[in-house]
mmCIF file of N, CA and C in Angstrom:
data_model
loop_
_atom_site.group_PDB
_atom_site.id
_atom_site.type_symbol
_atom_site.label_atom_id
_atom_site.label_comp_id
_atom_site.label_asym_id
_atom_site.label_seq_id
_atom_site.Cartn_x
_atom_site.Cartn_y
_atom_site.Cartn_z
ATOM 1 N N UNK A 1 96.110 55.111 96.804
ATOM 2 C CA UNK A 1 97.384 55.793 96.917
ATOM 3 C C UNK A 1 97.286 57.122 96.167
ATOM 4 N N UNK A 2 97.725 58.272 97.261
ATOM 5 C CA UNK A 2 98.025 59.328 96.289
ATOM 6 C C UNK A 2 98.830 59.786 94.744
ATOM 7 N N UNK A 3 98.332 60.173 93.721
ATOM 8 C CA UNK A 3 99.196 60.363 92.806
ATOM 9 C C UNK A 3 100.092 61.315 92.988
ATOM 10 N N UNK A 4 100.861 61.234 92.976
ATOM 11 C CA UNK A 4 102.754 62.113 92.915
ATOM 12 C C UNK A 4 103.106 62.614 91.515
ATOM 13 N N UNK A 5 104.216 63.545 91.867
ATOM 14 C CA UNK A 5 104.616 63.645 90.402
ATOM 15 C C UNK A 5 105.981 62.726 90.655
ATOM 16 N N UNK A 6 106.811 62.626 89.679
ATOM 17 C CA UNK A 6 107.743 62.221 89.469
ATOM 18 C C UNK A 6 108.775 62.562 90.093
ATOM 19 N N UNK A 7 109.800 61.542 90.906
ATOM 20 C CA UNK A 7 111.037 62.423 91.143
ATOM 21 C C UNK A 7 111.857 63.043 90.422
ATOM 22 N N UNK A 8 112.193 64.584 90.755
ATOM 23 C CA UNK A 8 113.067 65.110 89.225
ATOM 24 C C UNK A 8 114.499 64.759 90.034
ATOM 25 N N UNK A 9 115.190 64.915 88.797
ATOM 26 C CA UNK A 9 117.001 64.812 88.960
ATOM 27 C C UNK A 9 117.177 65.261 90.249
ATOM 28 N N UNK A 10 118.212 65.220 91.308
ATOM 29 C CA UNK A 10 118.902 65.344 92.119
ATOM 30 C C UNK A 10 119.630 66.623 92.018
ATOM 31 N N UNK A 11 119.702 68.055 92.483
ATOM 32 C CA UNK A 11 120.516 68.764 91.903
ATOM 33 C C UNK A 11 121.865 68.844 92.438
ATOM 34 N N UNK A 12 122.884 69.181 91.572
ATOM 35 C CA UNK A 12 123.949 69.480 91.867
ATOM 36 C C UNK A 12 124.163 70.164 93.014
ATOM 37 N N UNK A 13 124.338 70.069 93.893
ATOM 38 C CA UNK A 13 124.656 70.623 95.688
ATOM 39 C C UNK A 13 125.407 69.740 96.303
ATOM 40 N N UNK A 14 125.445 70.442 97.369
ATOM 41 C CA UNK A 14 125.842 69.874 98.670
ATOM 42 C C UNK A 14 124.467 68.880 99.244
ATOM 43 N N UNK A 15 125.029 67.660 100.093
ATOM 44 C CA UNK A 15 123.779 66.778 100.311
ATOM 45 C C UNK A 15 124.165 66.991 101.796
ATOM 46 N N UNK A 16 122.781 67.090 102.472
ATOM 47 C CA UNK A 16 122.666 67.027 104.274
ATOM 48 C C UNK A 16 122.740 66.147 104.070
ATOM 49 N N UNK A 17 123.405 66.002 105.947
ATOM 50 C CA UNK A 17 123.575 64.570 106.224
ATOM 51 C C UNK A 17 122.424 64.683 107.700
ATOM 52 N N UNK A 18 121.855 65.833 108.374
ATOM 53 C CA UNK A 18 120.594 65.983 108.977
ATOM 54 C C UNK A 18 120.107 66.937 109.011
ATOM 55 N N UNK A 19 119.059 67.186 109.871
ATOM 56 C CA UNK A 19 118.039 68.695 109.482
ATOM 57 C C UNK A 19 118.005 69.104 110.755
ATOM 58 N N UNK A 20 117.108 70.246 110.935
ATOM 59 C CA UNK A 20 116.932 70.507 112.364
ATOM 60 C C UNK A 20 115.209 71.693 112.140
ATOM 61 N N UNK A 21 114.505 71.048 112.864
ATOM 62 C CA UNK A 21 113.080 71.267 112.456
ATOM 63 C C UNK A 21 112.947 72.999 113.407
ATOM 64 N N UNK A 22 112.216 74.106 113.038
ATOM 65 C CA UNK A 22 111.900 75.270 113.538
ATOM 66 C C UNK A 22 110.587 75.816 113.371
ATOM 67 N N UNK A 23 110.426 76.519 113.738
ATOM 68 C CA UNK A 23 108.894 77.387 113.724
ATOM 69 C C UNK A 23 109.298 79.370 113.488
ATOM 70 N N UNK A 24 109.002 79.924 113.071
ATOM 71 C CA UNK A 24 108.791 81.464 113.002
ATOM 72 C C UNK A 24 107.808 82.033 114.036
ATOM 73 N N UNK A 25 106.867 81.311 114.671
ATOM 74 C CA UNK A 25 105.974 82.027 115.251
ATOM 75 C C UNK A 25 104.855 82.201 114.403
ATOM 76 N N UNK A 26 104.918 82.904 113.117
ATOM 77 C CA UNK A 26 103.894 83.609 112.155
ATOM 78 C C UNK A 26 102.852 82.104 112.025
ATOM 79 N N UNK A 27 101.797 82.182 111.995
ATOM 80 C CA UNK A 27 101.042 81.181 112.115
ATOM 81 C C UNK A 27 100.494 80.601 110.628
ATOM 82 N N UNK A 28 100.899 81.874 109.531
ATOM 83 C CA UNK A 28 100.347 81.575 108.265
ATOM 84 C C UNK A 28 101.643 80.889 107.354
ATOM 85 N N UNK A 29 102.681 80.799 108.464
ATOM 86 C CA UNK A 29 104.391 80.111 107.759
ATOM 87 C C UNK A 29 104.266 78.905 107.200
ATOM 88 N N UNK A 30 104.503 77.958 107.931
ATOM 89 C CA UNK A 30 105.072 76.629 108.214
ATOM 90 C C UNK A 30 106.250 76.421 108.993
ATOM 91 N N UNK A 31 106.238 74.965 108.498
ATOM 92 C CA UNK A 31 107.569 74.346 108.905
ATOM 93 C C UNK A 31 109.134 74.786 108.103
ATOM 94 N N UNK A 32 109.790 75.047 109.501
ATOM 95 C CA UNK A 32 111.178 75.379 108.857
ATOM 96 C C UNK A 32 112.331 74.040 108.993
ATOM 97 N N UNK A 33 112.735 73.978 107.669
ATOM 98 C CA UNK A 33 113.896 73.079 108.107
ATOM 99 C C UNK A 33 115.121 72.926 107.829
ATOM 100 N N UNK A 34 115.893 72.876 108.532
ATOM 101 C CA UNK A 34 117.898 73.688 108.499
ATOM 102 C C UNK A 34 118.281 72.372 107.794
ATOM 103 N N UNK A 35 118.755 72.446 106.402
ATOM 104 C CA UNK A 35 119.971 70.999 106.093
ATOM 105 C C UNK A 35 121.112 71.496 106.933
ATOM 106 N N UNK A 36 121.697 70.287 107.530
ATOM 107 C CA UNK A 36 123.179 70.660 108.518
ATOM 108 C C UNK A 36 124.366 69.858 107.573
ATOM 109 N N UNK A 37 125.501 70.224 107.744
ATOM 110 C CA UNK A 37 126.322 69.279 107.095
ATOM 111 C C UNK A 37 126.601 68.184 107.921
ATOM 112 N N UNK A 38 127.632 67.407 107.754
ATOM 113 C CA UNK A 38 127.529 66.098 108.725
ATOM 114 C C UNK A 38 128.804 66.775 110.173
ATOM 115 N N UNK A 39 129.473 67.785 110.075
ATOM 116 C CA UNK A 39 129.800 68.342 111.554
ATOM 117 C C UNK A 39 128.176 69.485 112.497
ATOM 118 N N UNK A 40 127.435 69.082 111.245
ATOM 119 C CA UNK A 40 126.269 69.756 111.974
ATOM 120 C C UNK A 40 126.347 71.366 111.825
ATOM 121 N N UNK A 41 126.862 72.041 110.765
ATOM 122 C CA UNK A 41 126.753 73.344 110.130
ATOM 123 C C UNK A 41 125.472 73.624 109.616
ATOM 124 N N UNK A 42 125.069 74.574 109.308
ATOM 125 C CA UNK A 42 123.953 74.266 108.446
ATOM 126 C C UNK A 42 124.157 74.897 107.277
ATOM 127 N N UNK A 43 123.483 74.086 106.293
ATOM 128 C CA UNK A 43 123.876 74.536 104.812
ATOM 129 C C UNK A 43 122.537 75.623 104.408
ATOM 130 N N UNK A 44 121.408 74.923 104.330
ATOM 131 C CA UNK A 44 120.315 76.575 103.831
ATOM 132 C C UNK A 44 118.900 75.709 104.876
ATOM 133 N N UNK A 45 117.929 76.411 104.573
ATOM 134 C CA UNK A 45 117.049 77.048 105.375
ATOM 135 C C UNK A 45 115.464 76.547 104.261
ATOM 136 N N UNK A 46 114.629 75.602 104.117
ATOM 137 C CA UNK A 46 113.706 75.438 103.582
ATOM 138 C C UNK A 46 112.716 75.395 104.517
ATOM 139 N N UNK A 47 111.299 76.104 103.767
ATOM 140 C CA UNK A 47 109.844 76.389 104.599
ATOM 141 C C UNK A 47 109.229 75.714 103.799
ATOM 142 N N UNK A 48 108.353 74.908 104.705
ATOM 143 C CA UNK A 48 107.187 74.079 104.048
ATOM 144 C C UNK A 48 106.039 74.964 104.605
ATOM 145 N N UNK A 49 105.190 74.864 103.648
ATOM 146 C CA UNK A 49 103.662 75.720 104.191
ATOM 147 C C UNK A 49 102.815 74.737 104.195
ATOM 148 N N UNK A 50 101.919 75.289 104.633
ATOM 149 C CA UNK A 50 100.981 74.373 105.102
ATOM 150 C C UNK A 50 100.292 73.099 105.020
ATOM 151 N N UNK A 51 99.872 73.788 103.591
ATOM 152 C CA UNK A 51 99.738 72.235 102.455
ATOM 153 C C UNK A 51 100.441 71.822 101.781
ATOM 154 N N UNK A 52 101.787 71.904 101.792
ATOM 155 C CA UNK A 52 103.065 71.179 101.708
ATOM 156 C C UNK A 52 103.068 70.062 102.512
ATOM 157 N N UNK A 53 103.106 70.525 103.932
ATOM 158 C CA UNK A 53 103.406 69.600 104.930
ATOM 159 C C UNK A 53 102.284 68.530 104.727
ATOM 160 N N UNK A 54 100.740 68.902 104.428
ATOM 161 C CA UNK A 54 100.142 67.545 104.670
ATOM 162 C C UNK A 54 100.630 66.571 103.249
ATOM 163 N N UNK A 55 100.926 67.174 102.366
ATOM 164 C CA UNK A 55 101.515 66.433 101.158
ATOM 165 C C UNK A 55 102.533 65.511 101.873
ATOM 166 N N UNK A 56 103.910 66.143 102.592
ATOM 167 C CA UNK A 56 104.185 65.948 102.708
ATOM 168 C C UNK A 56 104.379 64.137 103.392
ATOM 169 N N UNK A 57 103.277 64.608 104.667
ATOM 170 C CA UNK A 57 102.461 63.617 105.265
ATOM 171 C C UNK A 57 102.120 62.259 104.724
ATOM 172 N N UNK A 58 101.523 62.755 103.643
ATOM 173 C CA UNK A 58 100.571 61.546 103.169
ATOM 174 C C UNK A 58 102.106 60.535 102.114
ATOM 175 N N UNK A 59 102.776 61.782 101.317
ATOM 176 C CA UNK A 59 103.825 60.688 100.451
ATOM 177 C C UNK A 59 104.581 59.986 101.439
ATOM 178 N N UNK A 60 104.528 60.603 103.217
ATOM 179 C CA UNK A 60 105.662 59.228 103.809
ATOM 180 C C UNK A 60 105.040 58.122 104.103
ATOM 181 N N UNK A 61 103.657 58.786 104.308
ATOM 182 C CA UNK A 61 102.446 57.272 104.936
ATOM 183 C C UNK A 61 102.183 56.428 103.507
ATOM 184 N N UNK A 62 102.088 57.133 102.942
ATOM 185 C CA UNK A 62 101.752 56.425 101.337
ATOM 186 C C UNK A 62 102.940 54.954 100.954
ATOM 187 N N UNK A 63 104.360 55.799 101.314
ATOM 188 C CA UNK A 63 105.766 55.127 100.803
ATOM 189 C C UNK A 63 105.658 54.306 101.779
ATOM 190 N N UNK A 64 105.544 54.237 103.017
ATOM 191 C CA UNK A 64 105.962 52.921 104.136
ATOM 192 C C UNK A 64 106.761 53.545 104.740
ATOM 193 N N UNK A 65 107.198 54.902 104.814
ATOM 194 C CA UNK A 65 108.090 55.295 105.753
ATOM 195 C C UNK A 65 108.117 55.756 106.785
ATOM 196 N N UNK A 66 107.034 55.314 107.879
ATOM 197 C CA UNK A 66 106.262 55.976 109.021
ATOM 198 C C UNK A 66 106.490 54.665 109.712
ATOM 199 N N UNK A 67 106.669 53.857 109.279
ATOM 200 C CA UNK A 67 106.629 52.140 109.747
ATOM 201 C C UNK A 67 108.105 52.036 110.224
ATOM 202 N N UNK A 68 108.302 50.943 110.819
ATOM 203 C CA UNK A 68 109.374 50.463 111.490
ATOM 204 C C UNK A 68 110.045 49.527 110.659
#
């Protein structure tokens, strides 16, 4: 299992209730992803780069959350 760091605190915000996945085109970006509120607004705008995303990857396969 990959080592992680720790989850930090939760910050004070607004919490999505879904996302909505995008691309820029630029090939050296990443992944874009819209938090929406729960009428489906969107609240802000986070980019994962590259090796984010495989991080990303591995902590959902790691957690069991790729599974049914």
């Amino acid at each position: 299992m990959t080592e992680r760091p720790p989850i930090r605190r939760r910050p004070s915000c607004e919490a999505a209730y879904a996302f909505e996945m995008g691309f820029c085109g630029d090939p050296k970006c990443g992944l874009h992803l819209i938090a929406l509120r729960e009428g489906g607004e969107p609240i802000c705008e986070v980019i994962i780069g590259r090796e984010g995303i495989g991080e990303m990857l591995r902590a959902i396969h790691d957690e069991g959350l790729d599974l049914p």
